[in-house]
Short mmCIF file of C-alpha atoms and ligand atoms in Angstrom, two decimals:
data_model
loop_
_atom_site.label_atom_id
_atom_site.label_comp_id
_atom_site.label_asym_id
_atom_site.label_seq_id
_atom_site.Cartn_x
_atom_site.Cartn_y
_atom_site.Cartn_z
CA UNK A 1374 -102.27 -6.48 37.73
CA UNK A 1375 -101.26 -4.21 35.17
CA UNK A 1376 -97.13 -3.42 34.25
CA UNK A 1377 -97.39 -0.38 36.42
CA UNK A 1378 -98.12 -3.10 39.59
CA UNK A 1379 -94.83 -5.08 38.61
CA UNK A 1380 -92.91 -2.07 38.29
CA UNK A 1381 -94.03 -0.47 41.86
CA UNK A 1382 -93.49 -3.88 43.42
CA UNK A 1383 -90.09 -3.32 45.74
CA UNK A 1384 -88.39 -6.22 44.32
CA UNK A 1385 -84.96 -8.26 45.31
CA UNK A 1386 -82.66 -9.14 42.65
CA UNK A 1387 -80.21 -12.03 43.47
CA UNK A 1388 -78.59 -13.22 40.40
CA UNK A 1389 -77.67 -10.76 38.12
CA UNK A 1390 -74.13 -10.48 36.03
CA UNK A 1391 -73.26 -7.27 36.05
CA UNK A 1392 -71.68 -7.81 32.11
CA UNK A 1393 -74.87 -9.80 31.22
CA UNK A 1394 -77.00 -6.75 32.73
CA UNK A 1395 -75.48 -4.14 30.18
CA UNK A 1396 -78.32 -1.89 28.69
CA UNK A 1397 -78.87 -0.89 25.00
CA UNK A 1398 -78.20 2.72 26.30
CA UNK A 1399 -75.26 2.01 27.80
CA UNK A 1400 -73.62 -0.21 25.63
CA UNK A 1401 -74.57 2.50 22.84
CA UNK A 1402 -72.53 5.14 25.15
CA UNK A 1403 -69.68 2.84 25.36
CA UNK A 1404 -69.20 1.42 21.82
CA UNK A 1405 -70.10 5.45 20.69
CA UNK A 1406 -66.35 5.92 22.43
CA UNK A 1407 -64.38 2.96 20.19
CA UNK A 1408 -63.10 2.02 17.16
CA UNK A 1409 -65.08 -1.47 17.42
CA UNK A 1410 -66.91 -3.02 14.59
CA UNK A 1411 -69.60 -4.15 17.48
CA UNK A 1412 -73.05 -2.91 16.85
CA UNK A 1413 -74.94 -2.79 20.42
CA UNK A 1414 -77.85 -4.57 19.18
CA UNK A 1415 -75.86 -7.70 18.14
CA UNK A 1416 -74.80 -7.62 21.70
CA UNK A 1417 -78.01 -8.84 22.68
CA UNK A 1418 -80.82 -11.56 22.05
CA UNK A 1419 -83.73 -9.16 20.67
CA UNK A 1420 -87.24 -10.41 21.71
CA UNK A 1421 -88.95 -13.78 20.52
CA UNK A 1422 -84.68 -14.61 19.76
CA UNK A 1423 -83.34 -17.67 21.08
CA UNK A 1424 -79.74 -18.88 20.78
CA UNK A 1425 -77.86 -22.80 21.76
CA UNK A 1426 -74.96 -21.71 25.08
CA UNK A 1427 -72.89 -21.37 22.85
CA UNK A 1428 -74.13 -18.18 21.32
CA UNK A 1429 -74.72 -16.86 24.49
CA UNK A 1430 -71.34 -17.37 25.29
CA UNK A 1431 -70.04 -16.03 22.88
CA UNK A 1432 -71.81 -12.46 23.53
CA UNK A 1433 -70.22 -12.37 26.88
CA UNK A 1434 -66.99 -12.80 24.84
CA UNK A 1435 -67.67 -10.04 23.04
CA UNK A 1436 -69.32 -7.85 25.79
CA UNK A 1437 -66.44 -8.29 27.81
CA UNK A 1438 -63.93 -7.23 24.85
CA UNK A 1439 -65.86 -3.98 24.60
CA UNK A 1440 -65.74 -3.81 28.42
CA UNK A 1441 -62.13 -4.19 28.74
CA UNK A 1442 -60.76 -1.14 30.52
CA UNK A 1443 -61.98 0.65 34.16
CA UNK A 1444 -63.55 3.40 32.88
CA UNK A 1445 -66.11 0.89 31.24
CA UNK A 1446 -66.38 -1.72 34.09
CA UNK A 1447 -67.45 1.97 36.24
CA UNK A 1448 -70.08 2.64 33.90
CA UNK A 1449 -71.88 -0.37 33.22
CA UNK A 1450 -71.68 -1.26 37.95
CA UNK A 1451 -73.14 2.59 37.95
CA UNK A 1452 -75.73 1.93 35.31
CA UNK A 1453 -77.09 -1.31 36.22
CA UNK A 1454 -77.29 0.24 39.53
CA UNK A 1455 -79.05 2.89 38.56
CA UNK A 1456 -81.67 1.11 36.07
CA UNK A 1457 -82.68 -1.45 38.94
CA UNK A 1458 -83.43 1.21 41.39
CA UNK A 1459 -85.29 2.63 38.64
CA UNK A 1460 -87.37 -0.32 38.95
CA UNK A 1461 -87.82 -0.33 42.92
CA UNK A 1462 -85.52 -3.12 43.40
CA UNK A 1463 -84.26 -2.14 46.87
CA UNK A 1464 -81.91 -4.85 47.14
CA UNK A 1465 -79.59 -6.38 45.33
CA UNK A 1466 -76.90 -8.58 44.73
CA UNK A 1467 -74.27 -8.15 41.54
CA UNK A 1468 -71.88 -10.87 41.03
CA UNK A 1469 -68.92 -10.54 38.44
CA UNK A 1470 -65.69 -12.01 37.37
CA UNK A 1471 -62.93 -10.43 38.03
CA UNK A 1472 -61.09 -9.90 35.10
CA UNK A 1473 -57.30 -8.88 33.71
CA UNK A 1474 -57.20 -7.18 30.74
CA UNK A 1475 -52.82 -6.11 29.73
CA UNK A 1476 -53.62 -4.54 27.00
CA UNK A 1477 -55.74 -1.62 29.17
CA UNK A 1478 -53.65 -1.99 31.78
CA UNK A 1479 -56.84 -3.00 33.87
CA UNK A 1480 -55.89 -6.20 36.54
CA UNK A 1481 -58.01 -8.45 38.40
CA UNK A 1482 -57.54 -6.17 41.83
CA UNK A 1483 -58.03 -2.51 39.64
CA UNK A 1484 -61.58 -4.59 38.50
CA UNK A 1485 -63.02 -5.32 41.77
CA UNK A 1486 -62.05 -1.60 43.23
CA UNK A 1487 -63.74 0.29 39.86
CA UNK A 1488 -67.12 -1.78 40.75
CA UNK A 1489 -66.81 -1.59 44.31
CA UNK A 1490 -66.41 2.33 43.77
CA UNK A 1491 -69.17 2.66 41.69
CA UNK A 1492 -71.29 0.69 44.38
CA UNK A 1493 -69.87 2.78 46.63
CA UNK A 1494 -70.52 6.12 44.42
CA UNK A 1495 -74.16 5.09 44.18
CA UNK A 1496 -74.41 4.83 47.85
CA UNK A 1497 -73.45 8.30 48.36
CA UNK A 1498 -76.25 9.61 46.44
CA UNK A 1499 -78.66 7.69 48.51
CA UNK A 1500 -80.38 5.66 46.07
CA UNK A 1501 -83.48 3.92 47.82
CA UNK A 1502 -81.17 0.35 47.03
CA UNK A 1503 -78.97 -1.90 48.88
CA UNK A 1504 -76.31 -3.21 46.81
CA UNK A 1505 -74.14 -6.38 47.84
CA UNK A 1506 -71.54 -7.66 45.49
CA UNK A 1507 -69.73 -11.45 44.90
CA UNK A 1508 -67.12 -12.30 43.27
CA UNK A 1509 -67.52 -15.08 40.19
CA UNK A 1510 -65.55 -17.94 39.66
CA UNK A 1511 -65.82 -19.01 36.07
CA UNK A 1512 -65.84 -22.75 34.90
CA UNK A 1513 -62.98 -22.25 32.77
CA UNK A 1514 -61.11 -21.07 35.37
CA UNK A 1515 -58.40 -23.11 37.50
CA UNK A 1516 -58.46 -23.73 40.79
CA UNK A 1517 -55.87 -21.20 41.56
CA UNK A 1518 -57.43 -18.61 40.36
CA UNK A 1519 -60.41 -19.33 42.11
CA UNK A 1520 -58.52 -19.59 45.01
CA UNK A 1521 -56.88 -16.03 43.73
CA UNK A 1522 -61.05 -15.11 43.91
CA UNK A 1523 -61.65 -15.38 47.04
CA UNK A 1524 -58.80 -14.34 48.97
CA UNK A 1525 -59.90 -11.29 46.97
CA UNK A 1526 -63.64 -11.33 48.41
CA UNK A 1527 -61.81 -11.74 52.33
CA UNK A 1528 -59.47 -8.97 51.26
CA UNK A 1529 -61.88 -6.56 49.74
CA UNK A 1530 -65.71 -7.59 52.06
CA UNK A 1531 -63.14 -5.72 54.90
CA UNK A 1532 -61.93 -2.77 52.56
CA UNK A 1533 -65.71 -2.36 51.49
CA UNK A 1534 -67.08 -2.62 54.72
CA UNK A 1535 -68.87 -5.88 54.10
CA UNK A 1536 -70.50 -5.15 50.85
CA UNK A 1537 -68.88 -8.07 48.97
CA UNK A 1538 -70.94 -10.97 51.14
CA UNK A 1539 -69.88 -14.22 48.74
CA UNK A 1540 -68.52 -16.00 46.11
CA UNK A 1541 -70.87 -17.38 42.80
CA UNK A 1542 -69.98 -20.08 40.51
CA UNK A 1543 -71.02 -19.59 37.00
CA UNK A 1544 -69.33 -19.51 33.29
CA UNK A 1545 -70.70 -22.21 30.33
CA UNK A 1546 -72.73 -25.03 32.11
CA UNK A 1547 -71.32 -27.58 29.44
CA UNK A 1548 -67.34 -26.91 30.19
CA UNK A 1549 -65.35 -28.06 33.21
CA UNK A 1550 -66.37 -30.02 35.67
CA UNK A 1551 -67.22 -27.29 39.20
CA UNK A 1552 -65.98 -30.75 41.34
CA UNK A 1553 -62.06 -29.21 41.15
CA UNK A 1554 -63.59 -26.26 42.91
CA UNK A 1555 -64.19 -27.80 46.48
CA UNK A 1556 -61.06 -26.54 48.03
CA UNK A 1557 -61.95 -23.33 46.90
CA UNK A 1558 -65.54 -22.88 48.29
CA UNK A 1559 -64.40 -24.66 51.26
CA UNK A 1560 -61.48 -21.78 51.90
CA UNK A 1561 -64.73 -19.60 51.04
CA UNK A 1562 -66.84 -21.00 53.86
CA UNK A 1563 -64.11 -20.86 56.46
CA UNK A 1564 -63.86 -17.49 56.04
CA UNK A 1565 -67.68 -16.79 56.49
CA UNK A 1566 -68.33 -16.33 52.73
CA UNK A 1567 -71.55 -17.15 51.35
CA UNK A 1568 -72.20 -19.38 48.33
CA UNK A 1569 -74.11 -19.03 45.72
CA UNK A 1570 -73.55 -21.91 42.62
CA UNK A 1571 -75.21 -22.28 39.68
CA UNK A 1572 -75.94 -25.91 39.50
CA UNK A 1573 -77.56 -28.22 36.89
CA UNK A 1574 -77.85 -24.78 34.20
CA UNK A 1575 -77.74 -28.05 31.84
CA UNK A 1576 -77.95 -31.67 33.30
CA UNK A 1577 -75.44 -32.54 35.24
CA UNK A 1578 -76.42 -35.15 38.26
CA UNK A 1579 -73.09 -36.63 39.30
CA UNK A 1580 -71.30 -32.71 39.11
CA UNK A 1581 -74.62 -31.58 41.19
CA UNK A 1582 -74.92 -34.29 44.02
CA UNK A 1583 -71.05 -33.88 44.54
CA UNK A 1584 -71.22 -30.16 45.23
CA UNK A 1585 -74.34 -30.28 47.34
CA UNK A 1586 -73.04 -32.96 49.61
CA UNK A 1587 -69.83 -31.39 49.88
CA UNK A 1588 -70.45 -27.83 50.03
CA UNK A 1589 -74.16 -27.13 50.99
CA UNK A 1590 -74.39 -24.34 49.11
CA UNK A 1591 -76.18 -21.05 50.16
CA UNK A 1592 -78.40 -20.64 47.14
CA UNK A 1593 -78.43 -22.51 43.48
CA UNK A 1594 -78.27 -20.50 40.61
CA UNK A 1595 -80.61 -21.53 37.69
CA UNK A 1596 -81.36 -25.70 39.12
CA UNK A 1597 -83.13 -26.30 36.14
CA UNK A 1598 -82.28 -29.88 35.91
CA UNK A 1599 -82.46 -31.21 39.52
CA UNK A 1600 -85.76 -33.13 38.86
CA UNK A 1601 -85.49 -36.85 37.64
CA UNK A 1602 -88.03 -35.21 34.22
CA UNK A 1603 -84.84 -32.92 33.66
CA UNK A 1604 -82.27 -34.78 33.99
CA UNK A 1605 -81.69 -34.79 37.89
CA UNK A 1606 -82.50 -37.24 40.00
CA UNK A 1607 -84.63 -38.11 43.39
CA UNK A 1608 -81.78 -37.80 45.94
CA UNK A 1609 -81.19 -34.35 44.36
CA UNK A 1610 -84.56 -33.09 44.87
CA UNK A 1611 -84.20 -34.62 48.41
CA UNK A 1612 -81.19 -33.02 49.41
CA UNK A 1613 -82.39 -29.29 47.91
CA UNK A 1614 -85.24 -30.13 49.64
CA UNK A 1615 -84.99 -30.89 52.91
CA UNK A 1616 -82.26 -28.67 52.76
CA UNK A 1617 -84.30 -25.77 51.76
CA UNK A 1618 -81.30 -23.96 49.60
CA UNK A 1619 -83.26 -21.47 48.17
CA UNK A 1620 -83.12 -21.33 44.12
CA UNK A 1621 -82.66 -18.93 42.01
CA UNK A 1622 -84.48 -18.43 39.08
CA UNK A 1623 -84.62 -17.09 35.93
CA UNK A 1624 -87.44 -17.57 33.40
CA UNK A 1625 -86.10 -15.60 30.35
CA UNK A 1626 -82.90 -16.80 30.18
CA UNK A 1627 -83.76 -20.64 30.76
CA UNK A 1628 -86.15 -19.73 27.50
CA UNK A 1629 -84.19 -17.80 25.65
CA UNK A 1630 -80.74 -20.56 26.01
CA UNK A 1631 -83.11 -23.07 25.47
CA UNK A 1632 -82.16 -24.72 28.32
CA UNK A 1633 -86.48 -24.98 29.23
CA UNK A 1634 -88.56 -25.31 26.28
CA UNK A 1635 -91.64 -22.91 27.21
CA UNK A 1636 -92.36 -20.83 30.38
CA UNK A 1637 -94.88 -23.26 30.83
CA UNK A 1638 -92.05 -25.62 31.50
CA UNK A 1639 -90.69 -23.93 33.72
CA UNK A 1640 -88.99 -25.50 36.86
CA UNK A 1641 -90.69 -22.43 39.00
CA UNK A 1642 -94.02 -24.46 38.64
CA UNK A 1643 -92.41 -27.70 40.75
CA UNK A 1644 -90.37 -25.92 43.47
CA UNK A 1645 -93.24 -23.33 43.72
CA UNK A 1646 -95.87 -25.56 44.15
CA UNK A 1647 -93.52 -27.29 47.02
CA UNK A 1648 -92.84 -24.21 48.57
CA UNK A 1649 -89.75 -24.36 48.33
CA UNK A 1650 -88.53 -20.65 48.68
CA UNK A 1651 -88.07 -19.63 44.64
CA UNK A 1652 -86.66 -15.96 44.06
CA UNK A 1653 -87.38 -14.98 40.39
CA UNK A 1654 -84.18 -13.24 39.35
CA UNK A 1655 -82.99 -11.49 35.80
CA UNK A 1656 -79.18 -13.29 34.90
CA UNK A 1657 -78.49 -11.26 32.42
CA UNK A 1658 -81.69 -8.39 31.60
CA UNK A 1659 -79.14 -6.56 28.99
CA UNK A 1660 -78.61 -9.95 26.65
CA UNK A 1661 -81.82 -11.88 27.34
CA UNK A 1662 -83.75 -7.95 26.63
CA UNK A 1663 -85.48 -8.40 30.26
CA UNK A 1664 -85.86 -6.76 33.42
CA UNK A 1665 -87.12 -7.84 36.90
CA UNK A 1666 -90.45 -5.95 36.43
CA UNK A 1667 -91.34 -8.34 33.28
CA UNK A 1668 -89.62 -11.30 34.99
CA UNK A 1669 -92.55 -10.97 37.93
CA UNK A 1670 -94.95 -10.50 35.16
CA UNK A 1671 -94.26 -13.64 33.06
CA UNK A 1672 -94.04 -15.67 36.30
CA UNK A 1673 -97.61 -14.17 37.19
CA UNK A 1674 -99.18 -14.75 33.60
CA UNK A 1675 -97.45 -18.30 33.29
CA UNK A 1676 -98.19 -19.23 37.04
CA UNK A 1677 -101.84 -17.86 37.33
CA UNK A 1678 -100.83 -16.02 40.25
CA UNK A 1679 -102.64 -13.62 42.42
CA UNK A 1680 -101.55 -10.13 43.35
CA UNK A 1681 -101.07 -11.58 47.04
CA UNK A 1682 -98.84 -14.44 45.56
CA UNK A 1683 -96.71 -11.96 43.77
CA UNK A 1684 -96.37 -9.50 46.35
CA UNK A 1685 -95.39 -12.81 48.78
CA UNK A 1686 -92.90 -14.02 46.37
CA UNK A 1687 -91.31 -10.91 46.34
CA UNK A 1688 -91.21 -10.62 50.23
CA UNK A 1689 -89.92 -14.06 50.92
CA UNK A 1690 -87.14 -13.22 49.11
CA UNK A 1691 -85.91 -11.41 51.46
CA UNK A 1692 -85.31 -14.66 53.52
CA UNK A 1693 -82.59 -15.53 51.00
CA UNK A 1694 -80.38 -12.60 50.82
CA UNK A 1695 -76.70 -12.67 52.08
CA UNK A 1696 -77.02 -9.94 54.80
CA UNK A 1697 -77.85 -10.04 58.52
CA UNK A 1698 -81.19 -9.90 60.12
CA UNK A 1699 -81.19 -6.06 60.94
CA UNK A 1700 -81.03 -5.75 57.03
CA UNK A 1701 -83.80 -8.34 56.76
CA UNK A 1702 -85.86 -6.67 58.93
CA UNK A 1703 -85.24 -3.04 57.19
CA UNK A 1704 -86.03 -4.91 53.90
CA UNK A 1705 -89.57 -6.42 55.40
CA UNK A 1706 -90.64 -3.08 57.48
CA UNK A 1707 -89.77 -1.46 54.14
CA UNK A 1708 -92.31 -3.70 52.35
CA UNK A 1709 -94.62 -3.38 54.99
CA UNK A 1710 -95.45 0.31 54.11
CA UNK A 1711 -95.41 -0.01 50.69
CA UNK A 1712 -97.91 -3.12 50.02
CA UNK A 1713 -100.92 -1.05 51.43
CA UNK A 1714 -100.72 1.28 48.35
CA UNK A 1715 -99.88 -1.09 46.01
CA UNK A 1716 -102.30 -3.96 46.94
CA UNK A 1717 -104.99 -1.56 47.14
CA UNK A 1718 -104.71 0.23 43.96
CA UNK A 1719 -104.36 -2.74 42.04
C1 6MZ B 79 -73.72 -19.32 33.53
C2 6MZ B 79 -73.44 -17.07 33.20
C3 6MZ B 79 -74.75 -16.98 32.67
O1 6MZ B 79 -69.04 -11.88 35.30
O2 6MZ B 79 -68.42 -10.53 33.31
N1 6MZ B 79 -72.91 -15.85 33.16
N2 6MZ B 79 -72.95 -18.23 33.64
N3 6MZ B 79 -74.96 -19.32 33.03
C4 6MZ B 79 -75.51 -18.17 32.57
N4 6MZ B 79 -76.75 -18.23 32.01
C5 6MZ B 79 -77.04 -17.71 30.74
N5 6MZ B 79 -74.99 -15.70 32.36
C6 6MZ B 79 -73.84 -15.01 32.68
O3 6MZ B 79 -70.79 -11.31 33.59
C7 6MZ B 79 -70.77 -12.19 32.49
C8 6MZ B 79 -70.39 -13.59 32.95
O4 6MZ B 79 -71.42 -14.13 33.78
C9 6MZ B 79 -71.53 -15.54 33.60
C10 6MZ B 79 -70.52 -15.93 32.52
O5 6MZ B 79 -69.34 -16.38 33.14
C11 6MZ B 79 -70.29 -14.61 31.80
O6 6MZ B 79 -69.03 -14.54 31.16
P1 6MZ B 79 -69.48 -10.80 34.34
O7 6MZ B 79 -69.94 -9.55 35.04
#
């Protein structure tokens, strides 16, 4: 399997920030525009970097005050739209907080209709991609405004014609505590919401057994430390398990945070080898310097696995996306017709 098989791979991406996913290019564009100090490529871990939470934190506090009005939150939902259908993902999932900025003018409700009319701009030119969108609660946030988020998903999954589908949890693993949250996600599931919550990012087994007992959530972003070697514990593993709440994961950045000391370390290796359904995923490809097509390719060189295994892992993704079976179906007829061409030439 050579880069050219990762790249032709049709791919789903399920956890991606859409401020995280920022390219050089466009960040260069933006910055090119402003009297900012910020150089793009301090925006971003360059390759072989790694950084404590902290740091990385503290790039999305800078990203975010160089994407602070709606002309920039357009460009970087059209871009990162554009660059993963560049790279045959033909389905994805964006999630992203909304955010107020006064001194732009820009408000949470003005945030959520720029990205949902870029999504919606990118539609019209009939990119080969399905893009779904939900909403971020952060872990410094309040339970008000998380509230605030997703009476803004109900409002705006009927204005968009169902292309926000959920509501993600997500922000510093090490601040907060996501139990004051329940009300929130529970509002969520009422209304038919989907949810997808990154859980033990760092270990955190009291915080993690409380939100999968009480919320059962759709998908878990990151679950790097649900395993009693990582901090987790046995009833955790249980519960995800028999469960089956798919996981989310992402190689690079659980690297690059430190948060997993080698790919060889890698959680993938235990849930995989359970199959347990595993969807490899980018979190941020514009500050980790990643993208989907190397994500498969690390996962294949780490794992040792065949050209059948990736082109299955891949395809079971499909499984754990937050749209109805007629999409589902679209998605696998889709990768029907192209495996043929792809298996066979590689
Ligand atoms: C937890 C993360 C994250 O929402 O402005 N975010 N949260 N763990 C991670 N692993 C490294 N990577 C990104 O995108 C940036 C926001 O996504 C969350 C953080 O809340 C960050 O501020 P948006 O589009």
């Amino acid at each position: 399997m050579d880069a050219d098989f990762f790249r032709k791979l049709p791919k789903v991406e399920l956890h991606a920030h859409i401020n995280g996913s920022i390219s050089v290019s466009t960040m260069s564009q933006l910055v090119a525009g402003m009297s900012t100090s910020y150089n793009p490529d301090s925006l971003k871990f360059k390759k072989g970097e790694t950084g404590t939470l902290k740091e990385v934190f503290k790039l999305f506090r800078q990203i975010h005050d160089v994407i602070n009005n709606e002309k920039a939150v357009y460009k970087v939902t059209y871009d990162v739209i554009h660059e993963f259908a560049e790279e045959n993902v033909k389905y994805i999932e964006l999630r992203t907080t909304p955010r107020e900025e006064p001194s732009t003018g820009m408000t949470t409700i003005s945030y959520v209709e720029t990205v949902l009319r870029a999504i919606d701009d990118c539609a019209k030119e009939n990119l080969d991609i399905i893009v779904k969108l939900l909403l971020a609660v952060d872990r410094r946030q309040s339970l008000q405004v998380a509230m605030d988020t997703v009476q803004l998903a109900v409002k705006y999954r009927e204005k968009s014609n169902g292309v926000i589908v959920g509501i993600d949890l997500s922000g510093d693993p090490k601040v907060g505590n996501a139990d004051i949250f329940i009300p929130a996600f529970k509002e969520a599931q009422k209304h038919g919401l989907k949810l997808a919550l990154h859980l033990a990012e760092v270990p955190a087994p009291e915080e993690t057994i409380t939100l999968l007992r009480e919320i059962i959530p759709d998908r878990i972003g990151h679950g790097t430390c649900l395993q009693p070697d990582a901090g987790g514990t046995k009833d955790i593993v249980e519960f995800v398990e028999s469960h089956r709440i798919p996981l989310e994961l992402c190689l690079s950045s659980n690297i690059i945070n430190m948060t997993v000391p080698g790919y060889d370390n890698h959680h993938f290796k235990f849930w995989y080898d359970l199959e347990h359904p595993c969807i490899i995923c980018t979190d941020d490809k514009g500050v980790f310097s990643t993208s989907i097509t190397e994500e498969y390719s690390i996962a294949a060189d780490t794992f040792q696995l065949s050209s059948d295994q990736v082109w299955q892992l891949s395809y079971n993704s499909i499984d754990s996306i937050f749209s109805d079976e007629t999409t589902k179906q679209l998605l696998r007829e889709k990768w029907k017709t192209l495996k043929e061409n792809l298996l066979l030439k590689s």
